[in-house]
Short mmCIF file of C-alpha atoms and ligand atoms in Angstrom, two decimals:
data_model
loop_
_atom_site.label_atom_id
_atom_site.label_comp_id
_atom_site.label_asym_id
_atom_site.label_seq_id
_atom_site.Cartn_x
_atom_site.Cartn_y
_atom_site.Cartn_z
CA UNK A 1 0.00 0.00 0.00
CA UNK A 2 1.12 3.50 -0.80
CA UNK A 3 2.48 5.67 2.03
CA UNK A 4 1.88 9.70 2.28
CA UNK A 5 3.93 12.04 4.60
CA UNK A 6 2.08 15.36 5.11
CA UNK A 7 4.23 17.35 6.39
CA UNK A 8 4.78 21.17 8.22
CA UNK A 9 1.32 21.70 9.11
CA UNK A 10 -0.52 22.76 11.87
CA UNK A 11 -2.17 19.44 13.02
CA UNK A 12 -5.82 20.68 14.51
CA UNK A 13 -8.13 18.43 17.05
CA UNK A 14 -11.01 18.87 19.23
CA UNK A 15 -8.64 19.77 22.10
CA UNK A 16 -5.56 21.43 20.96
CA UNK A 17 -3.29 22.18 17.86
CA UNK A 18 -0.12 21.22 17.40
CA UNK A 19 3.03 21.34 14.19
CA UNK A 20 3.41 17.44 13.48
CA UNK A 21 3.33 15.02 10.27
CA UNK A 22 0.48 12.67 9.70
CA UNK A 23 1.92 9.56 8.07
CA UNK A 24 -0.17 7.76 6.41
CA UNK A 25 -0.60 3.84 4.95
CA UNK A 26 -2.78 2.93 2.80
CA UNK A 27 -6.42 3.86 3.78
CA UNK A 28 -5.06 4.32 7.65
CA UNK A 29 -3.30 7.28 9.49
CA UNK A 30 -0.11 5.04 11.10
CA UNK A 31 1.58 7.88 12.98
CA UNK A 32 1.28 11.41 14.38
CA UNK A 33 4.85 12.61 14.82
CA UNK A 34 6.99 15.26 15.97
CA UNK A 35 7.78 17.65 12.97
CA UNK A 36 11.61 16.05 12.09
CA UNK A 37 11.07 12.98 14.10
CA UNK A 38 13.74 10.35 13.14
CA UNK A 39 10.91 7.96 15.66
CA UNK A 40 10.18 5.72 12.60
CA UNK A 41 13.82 6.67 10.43
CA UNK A 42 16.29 8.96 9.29
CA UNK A 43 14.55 10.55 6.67
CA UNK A 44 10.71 9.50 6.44
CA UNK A 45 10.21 12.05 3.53
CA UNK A 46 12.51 10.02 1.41
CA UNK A 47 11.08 6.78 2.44
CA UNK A 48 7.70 7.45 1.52
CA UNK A 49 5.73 6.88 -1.87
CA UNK A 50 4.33 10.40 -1.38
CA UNK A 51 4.86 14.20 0.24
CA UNK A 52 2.32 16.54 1.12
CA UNK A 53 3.94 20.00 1.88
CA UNK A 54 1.13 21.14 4.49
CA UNK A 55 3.10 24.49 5.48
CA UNK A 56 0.51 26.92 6.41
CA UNK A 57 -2.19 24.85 6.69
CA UNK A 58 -4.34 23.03 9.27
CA UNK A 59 -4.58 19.48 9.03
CA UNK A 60 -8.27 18.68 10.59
CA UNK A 61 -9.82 15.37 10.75
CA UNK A 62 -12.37 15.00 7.60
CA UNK A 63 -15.94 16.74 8.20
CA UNK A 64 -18.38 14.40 9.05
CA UNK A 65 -22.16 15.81 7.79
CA UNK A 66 -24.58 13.56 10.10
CA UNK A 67 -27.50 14.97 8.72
CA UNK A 68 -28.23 14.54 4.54
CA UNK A 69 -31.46 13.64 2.53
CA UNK A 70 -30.27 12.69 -0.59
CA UNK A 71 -33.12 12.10 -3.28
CA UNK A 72 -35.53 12.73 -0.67
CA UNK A 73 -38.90 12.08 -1.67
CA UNK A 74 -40.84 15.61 -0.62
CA UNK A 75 -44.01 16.64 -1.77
CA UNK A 76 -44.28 15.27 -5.18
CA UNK A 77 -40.58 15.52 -6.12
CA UNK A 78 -36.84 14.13 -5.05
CA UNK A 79 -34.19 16.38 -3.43
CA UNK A 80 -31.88 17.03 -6.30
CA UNK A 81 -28.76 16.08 -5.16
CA UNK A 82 -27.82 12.23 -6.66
CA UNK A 83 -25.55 10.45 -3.81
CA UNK A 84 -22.91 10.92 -6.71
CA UNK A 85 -23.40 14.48 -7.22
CA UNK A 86 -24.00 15.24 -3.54
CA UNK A 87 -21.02 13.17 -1.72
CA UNK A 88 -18.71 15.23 -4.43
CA UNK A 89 -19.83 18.15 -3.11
CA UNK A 90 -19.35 16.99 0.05
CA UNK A 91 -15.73 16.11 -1.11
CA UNK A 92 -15.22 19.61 -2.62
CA UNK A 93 -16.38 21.05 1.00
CA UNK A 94 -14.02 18.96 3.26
CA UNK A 95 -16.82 16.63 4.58
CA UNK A 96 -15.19 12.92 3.89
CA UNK A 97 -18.53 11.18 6.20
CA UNK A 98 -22.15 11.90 5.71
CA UNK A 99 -24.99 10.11 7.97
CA UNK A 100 -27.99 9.69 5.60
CA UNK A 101 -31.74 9.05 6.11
CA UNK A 102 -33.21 5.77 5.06
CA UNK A 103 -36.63 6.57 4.28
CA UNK A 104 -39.75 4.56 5.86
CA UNK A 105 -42.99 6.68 4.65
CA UNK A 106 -46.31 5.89 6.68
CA UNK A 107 -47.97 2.91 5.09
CA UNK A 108 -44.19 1.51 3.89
CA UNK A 109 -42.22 -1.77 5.24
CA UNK A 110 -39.15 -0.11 6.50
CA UNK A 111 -37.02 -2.85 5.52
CA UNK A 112 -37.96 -2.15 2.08
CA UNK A 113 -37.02 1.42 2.61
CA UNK A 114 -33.30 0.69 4.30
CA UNK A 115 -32.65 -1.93 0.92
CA UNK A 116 -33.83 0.50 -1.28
CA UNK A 117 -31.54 3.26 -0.01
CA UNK A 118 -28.82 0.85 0.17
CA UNK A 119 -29.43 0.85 -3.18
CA UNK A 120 -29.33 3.76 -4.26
CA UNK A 121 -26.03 4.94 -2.72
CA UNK A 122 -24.05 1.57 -3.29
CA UNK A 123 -21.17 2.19 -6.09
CA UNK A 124 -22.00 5.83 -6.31
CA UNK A 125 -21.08 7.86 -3.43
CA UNK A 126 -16.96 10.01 -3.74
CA UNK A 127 -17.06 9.96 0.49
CA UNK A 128 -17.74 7.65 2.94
CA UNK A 129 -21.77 7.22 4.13
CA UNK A 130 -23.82 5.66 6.64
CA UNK A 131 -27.05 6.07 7.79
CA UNK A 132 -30.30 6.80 10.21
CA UNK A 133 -33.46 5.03 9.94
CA UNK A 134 -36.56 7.40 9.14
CA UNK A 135 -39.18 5.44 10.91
CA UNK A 136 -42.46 7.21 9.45
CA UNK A 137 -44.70 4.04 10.59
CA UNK A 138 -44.35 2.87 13.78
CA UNK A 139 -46.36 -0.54 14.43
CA UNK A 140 -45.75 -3.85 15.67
CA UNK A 141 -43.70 -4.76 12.02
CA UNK A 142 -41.62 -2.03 12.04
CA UNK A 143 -40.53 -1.73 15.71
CA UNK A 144 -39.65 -5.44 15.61
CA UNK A 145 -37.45 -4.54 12.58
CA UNK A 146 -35.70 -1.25 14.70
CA UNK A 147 -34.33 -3.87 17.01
CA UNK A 148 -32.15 -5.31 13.94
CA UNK A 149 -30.80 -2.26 12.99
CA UNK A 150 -27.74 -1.63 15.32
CA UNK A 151 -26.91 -5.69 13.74
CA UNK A 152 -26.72 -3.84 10.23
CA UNK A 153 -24.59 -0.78 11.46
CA UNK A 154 -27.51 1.98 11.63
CA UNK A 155 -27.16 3.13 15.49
CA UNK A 156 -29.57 5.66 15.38
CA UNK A 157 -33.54 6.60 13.90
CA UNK A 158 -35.66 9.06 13.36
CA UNK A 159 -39.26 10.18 14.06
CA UNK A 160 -41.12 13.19 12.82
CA UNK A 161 -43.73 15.14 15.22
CA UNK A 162 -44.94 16.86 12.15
CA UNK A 163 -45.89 15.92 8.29
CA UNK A 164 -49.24 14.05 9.21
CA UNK A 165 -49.34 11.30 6.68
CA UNK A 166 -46.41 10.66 5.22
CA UNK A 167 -43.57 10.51 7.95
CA UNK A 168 -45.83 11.88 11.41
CA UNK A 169 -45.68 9.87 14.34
CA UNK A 170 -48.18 10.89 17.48
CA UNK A 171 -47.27 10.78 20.67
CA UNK A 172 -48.24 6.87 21.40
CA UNK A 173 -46.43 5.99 19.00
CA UNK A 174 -43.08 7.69 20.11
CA UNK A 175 -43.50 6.41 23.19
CA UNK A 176 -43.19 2.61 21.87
CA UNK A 177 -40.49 3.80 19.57
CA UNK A 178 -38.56 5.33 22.78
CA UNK A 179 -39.05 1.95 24.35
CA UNK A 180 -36.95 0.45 21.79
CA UNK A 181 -34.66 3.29 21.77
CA UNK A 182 -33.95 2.65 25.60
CA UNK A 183 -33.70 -1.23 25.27
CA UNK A 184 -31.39 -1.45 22.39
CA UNK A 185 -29.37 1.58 22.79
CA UNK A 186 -30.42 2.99 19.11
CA UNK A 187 -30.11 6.91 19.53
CA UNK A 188 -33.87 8.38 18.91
CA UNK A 189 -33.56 11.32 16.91
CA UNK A 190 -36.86 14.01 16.78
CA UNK A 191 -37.84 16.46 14.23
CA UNK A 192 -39.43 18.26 16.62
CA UNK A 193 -42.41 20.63 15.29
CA UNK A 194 -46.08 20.58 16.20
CA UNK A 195 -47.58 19.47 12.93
CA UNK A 196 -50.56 19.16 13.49
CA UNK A 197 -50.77 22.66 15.08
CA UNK A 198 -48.59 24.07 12.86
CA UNK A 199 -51.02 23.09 9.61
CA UNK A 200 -54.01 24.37 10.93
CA UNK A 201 -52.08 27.75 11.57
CA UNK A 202 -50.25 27.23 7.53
CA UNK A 203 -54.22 26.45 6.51
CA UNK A 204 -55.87 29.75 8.05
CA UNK A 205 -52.71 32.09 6.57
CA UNK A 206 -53.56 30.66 3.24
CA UNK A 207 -57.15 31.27 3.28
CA UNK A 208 -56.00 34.58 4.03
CA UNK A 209 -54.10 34.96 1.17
CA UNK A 210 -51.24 34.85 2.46
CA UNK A 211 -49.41 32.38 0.53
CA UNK A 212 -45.73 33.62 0.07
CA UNK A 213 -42.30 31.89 1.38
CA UNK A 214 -42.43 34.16 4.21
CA UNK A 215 -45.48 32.90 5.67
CA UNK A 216 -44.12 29.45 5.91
CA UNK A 217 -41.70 30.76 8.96
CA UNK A 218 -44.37 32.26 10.44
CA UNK A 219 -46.45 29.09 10.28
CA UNK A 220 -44.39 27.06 12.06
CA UNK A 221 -44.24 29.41 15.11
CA UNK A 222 -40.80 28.80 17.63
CA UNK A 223 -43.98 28.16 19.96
CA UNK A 224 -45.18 25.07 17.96
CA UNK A 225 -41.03 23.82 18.53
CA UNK A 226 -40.26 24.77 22.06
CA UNK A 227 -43.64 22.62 22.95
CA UNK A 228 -42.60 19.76 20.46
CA UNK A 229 -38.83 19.88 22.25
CA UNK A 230 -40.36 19.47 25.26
CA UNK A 231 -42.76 16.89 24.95
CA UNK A 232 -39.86 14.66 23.28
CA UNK A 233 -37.98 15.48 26.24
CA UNK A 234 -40.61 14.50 28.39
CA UNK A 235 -41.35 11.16 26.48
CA UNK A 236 -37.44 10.63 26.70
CA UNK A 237 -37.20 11.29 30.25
CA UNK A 238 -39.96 9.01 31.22
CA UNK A 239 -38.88 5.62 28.39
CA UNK A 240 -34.85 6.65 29.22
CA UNK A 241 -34.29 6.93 25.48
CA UNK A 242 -31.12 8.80 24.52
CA UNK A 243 -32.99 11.53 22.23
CA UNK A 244 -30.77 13.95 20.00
CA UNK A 245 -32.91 16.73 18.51
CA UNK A 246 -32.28 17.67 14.81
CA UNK A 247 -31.99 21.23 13.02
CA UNK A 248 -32.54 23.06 16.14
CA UNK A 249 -33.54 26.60 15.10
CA UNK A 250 -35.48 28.67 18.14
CA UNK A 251 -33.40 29.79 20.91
CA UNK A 252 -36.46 28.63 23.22
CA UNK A 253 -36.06 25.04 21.79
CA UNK A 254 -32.40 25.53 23.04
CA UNK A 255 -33.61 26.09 26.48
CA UNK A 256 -35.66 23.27 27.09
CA UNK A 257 -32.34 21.28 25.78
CA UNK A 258 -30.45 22.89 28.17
CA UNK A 259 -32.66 22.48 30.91
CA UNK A 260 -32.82 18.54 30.23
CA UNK A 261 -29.22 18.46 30.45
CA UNK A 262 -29.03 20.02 33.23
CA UNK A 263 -31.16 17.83 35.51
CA UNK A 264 -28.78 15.25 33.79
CA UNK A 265 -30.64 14.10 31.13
CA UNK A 266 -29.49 12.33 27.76
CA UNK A 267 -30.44 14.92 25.66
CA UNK A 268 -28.35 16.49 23.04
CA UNK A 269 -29.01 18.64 19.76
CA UNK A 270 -27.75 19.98 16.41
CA UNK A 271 -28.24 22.99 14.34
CA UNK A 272 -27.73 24.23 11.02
CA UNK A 273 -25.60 26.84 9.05
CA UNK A 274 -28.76 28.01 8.28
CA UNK A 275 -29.71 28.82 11.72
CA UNK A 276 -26.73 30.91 12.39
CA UNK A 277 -26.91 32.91 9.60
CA UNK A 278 -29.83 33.43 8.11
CA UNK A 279 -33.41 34.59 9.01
CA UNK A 280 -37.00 35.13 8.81
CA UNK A 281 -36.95 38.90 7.52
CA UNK A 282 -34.02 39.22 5.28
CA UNK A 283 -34.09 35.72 2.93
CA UNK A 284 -37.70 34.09 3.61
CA UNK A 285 -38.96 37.70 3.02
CA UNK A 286 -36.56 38.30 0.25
CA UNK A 287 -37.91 40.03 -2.99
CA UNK A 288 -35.79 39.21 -6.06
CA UNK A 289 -36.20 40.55 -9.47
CA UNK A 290 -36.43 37.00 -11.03
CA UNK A 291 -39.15 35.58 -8.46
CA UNK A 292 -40.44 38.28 -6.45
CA UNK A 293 -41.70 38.23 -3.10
CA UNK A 294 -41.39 34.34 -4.39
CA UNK A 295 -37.77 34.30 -3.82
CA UNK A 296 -38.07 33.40 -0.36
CA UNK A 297 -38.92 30.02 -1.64
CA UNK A 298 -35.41 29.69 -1.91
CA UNK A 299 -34.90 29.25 1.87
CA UNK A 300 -37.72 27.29 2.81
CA UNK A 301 -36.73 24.49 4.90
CA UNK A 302 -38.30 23.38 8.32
CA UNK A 303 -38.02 23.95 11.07
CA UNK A 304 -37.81 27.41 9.48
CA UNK A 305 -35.22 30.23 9.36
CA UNK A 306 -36.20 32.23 12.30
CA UNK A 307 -36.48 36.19 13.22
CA UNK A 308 -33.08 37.77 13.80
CA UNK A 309 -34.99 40.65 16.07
CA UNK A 310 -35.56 37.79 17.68
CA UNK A 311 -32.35 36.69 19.15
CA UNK A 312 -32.23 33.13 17.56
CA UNK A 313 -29.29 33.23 15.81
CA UNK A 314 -26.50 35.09 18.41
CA UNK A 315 -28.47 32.68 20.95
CA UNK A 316 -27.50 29.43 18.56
CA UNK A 317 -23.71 30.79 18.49
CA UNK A 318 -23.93 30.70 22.26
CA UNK A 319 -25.15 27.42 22.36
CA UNK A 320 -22.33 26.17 20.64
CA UNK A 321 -19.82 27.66 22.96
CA UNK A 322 -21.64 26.15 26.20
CA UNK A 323 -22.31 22.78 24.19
CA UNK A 324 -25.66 23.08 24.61
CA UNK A 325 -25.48 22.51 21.23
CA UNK A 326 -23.51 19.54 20.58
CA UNK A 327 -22.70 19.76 16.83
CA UNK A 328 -23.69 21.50 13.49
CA UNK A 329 -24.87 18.89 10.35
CA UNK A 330 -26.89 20.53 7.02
CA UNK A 331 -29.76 18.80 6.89
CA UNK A 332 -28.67 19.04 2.95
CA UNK A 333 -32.03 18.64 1.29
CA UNK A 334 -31.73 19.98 -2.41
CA UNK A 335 -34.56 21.62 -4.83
CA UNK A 336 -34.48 23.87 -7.42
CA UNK A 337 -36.10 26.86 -8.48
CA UNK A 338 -37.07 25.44 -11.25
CA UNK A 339 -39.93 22.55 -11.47
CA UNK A 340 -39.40 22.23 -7.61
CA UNK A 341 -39.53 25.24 -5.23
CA UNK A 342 -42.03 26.97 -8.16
CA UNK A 343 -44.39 23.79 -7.07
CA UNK A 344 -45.31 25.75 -4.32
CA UNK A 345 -45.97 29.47 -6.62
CA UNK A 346 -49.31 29.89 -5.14
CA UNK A 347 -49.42 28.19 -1.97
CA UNK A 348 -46.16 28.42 0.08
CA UNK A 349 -47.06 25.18 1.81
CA UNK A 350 -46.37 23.28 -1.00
CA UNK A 351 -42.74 24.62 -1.87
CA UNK A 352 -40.54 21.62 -1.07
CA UNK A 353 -38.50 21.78 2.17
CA UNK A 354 -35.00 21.86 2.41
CA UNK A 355 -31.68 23.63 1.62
CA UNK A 356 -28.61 22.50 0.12
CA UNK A 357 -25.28 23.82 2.36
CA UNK A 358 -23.12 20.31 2.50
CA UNK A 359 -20.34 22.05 0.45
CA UNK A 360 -20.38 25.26 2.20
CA UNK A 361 -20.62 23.48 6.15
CA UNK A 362 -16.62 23.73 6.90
CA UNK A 363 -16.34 26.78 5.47
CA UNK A 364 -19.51 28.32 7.16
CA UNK A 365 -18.40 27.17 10.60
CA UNK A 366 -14.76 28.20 10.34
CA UNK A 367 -16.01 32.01 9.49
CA UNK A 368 -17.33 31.59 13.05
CA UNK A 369 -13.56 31.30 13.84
CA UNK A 370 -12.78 33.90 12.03
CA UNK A 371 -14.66 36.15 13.60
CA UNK A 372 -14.23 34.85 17.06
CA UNK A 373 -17.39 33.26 18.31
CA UNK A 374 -15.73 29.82 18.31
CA UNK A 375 -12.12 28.45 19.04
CA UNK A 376 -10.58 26.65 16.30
CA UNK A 377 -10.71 23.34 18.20
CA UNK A 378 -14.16 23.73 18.75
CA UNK A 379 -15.00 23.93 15.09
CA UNK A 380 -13.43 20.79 14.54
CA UNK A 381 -15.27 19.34 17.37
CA UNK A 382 -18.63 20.36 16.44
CA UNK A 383 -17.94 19.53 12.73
CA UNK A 384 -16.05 16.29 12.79
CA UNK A 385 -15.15 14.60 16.39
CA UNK A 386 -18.79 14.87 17.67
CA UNK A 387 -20.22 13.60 14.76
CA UNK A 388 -18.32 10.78 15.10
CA UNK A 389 -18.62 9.73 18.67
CA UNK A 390 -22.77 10.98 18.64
CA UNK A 391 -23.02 8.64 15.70
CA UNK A 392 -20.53 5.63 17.31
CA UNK A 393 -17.88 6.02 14.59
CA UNK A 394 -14.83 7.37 17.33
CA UNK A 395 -11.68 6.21 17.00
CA UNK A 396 -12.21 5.15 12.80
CA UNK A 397 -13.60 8.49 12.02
CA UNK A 398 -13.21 12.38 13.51
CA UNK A 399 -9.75 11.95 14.83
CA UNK A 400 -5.96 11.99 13.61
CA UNK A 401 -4.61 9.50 15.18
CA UNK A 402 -3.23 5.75 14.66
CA UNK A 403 -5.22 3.46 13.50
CA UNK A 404 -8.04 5.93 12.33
CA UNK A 405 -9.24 6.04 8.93
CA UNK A 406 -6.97 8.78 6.75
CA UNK A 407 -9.40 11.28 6.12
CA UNK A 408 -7.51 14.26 6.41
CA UNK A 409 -8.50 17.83 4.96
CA UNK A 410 -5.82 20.34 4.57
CA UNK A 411 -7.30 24.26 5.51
CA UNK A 412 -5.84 27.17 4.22
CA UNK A 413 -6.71 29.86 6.81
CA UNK A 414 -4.89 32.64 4.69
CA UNK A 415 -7.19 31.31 1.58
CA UNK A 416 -10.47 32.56 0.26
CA UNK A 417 -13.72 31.50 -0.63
CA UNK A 418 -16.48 33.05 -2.27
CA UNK A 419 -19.82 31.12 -2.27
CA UNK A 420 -21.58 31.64 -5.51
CA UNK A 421 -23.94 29.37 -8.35
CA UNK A 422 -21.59 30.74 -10.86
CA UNK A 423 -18.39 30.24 -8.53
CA UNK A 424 -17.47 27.17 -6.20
CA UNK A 425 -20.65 25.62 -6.58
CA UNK A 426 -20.84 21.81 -7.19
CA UNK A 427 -24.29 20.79 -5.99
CA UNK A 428 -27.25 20.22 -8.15
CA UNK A 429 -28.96 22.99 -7.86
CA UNK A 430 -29.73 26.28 -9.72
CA UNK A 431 -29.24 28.22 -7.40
CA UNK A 432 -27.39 28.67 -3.85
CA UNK A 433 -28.58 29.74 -0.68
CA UNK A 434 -25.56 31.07 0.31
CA UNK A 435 -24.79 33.45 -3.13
CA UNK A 436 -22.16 36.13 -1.68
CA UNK A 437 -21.09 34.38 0.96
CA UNK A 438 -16.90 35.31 1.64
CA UNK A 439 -15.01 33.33 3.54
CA UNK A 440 -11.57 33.42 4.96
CA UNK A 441 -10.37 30.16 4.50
CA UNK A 442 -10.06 27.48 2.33
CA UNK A 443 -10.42 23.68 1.52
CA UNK A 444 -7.23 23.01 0.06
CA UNK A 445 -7.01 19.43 0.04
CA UNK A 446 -9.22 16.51 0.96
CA UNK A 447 -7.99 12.97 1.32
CA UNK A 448 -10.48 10.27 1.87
CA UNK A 449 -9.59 6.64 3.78
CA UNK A 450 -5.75 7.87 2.17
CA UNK A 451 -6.27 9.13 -1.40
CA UNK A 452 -6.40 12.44 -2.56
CA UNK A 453 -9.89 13.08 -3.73
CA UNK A 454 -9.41 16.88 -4.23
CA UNK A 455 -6.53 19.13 -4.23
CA UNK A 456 -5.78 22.51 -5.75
CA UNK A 457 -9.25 23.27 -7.58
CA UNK A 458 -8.96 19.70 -8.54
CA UNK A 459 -11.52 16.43 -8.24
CA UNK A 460 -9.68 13.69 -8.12
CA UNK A 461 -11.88 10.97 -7.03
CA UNK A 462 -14.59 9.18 -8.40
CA UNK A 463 -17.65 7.37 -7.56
CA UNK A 464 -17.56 3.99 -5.78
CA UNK A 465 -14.50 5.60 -3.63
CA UNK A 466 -17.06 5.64 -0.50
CA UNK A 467 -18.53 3.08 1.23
CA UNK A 468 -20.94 2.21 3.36
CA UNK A 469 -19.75 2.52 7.07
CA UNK A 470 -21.67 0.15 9.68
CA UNK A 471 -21.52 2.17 12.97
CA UNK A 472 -21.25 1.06 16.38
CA UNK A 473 -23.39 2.69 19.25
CA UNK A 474 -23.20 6.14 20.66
CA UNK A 475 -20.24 7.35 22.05
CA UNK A 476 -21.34 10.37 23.33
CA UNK A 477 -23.72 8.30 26.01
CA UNK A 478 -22.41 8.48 29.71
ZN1 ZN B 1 -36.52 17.16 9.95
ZN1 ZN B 2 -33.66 16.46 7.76
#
């Protein structure tokens, strides 16, 4: 197997940084040395098949996105990202792991739905991939089938306290699928919204005409996801399920998290680029001269962007510094303009949900190192180590170290980035949500289980070069 020396960089983890060379063999990091280190010869650099001249950079553990939906079935349509086109994205971004959602719809066998998405990502993905279970049907058949999962690597599910009908689970039947959660140790995880409230509030704005983007953040009230929080919580706290909340956006959802945790409770949660940067009045009430008042569509995704005035976002930063917040994933869910968002022209509630940000997650979170509101080390905590332990991948995945898998990105901090459709832009989509975004830094180079997938404005790899990772347990359980 080939061997790589990357050498005179700045080697970053979740608790310190350090100069050292990463030595790689084959698909596995063998060493962390001393920069100069005669430890494993004279002169490793001219004993290995390869150098990687890493001056000026950080060498970070791989990102790890724990939160994708690619091809999602939504409203009539499929998120547009292929797991070829997506995972390249992913590549292009730094993120050499993404956690994906097997999808179980209400009324489907959710062994059927785990195959099929086997399928669909086997021989096609650039990165590594695992996934969740969506459960969407909880009965006697499919709970039976939850306790096989952590046999087939998939440590973790998901249940959905909105979307009556097609992924909606009520309150009886959490509480069965917490059961299962507690007895097998399969990590619950919530989308936790009030649907039911929240479409009787989406139905009378309508019949008001008002049907524009905007109106879906108003819809789905912070209200209708502090309550939903809680109630999980509650559910959680009574079955002893470990529960991990997804795409937490209201600050008030935050403090119910917090709260849990501090009586000592399992409880842990994620957010979203999105949720840190962007808001209610100035992109879901957007006017653009292509779409109008309709360009708001653009950032519809749920639970939805929420009122800076509000406090949301500077409270989400904090949240990340006191881990309150545990870790920042995408939720990458992919439409276009065209033929998908415009589904929903007349009637906001039927604009497909979901954003596309898994090229732009690395990037995003290091600008919050660049302008101070997290420690470098943190960043690669909540955007790599985390992920892995959450997710029961430690020790393979979000660490340099011996023995782990080599994924490796190299981060220019004194590089650039601007975020545009028409610049670095490799997603399927016609447009991005982050379009004049700058960043100060740069994904340089990405090398995935030890080969070089990207590197100077250059895609090297090519589909098939992920696989399918069965993951243990949660790591992040005391
Ligand atoms: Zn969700
Ligand atoms: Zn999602």
């Amino acid at each position: 197997m080939a061997t790589t020396l990357i050498t005179g960089g700045t080697v970053v983890s979740s608790t310190g940084r350090a100069p050292a060379d990463v030595l790689v063999d084959g698909e596995t990091i063998r060493a962390v040395l001393e920069p100069g280190s005669t430890l494993l010869g004279h002169d490793l650099a001219a004993s290995v098949d390869r150098v990687i001249d890493a001056t000026g950079r950080y060498v970070i553990p791989g990102g790890i996105d724990a939160h994708t939906h690619m091809q999602l079935p939504f409203g009539g349509t499929f998120a547009s990202d292929t797991f070829e086109t997506g995972t390249r994205a992913a590549a292009w971004g730094g993120t050499t792991t993404i956690v994906d959602f097997a999808v179980q719809k209400t009324g489907e066998r959710l062994q059927d739905g785990l195959a099929a998405w086997h399928e669909l990502a086997a021989g096609e993905c650039a990165v590594d991939y695992g996934f969740h279970q969506i459960v969407g049907g909880v009965d006697d058949d499919s709970l039976q089938a939850m306790r096989g999962l952590v046999d087939e690597g998939i440590s973790s599910f998901k249940l959905f306290m909105a979307y009556p009908g097609v992924f909606y689970s009520d309150d009886a039947q959490i509480l069965k699928a917490m059961q299962v959660s507690a007895e097998t140790g399969l990590m619950t995880m919530m989308h936790a919204e009030n649907g039911p409230a929240i479409d009787v509030i989406a139905e009378q704005l309508v019949r008001q005409g008002n049907t524009a983007p905007y109106f879906h953040g108003i819809a789905r009230a912070w209200q209708m996801e502090e309550e939903a929080t809680h109630r999980a919580i509650m559910l959680a706290n009574y079955t002893q399920a470990p529960l991990y909340v997804v795409h937490v956006s209201a600050k008030q959802a935050v403090q119910q998290l917090a709260w849990a945790r501090d009586q000592g409770q399992q409880v842990f949660g994620e957010t979203c680029p999105q949720y840190l940067y962007l808001s209610l009045e100035e992109q879901l009430g957007a006017r653009g001269s292509e779409w109008g008042d309709f360009e708001g569509a653009k950032w519809v995704c749920s639970t939805p962007l929420r009122s800076r005035e509000e406090g949301h976002q500077d409270h989400m930063w904090q949240a990340l510094r006191t881990n309150d917040i545990q870790m920042v994933s995408t939720d990458h869910c992919p439409f276009c303009m065209k033929d998908q968002k415009e589904l929903g022209l007349s009637d906001f509630r039927a604009i497909p949900n979901g954003i596309g940000s898994i090229e732009h997650r690395m990037d995003l979170m290091y600008q919050g190192v660049v302008t101070g509101r997290i420690t470098l080390e943190r960043w690669v905590e909540l955007t790599s180590t985390t992920p892995a332990r959450m997710f029961g991948m430690h020790g393979r995945k979000g660490v340099i170290q011996p023995g782990a898998d080599a994924d490796i990105v190299l981060y220019d901090p004194n590089g650039h980035t601007s975020i545009g459709v028409e610049r670095t832009h490799h997603m399927n989509m016609d447009h991005s949500a982050w379009e004049g975004f700058e960043i100060d830094g740069h994904v340089d180079t990405v090398m995935a289980r030890g080969k070089v997938i990207v590197d100077d404005g250059q895609y090297l790899g090519s589909k098939g070069d992920g696989r399918f990772v069965k993951r243990g347990l949660s790591q992040y359980l005391a």
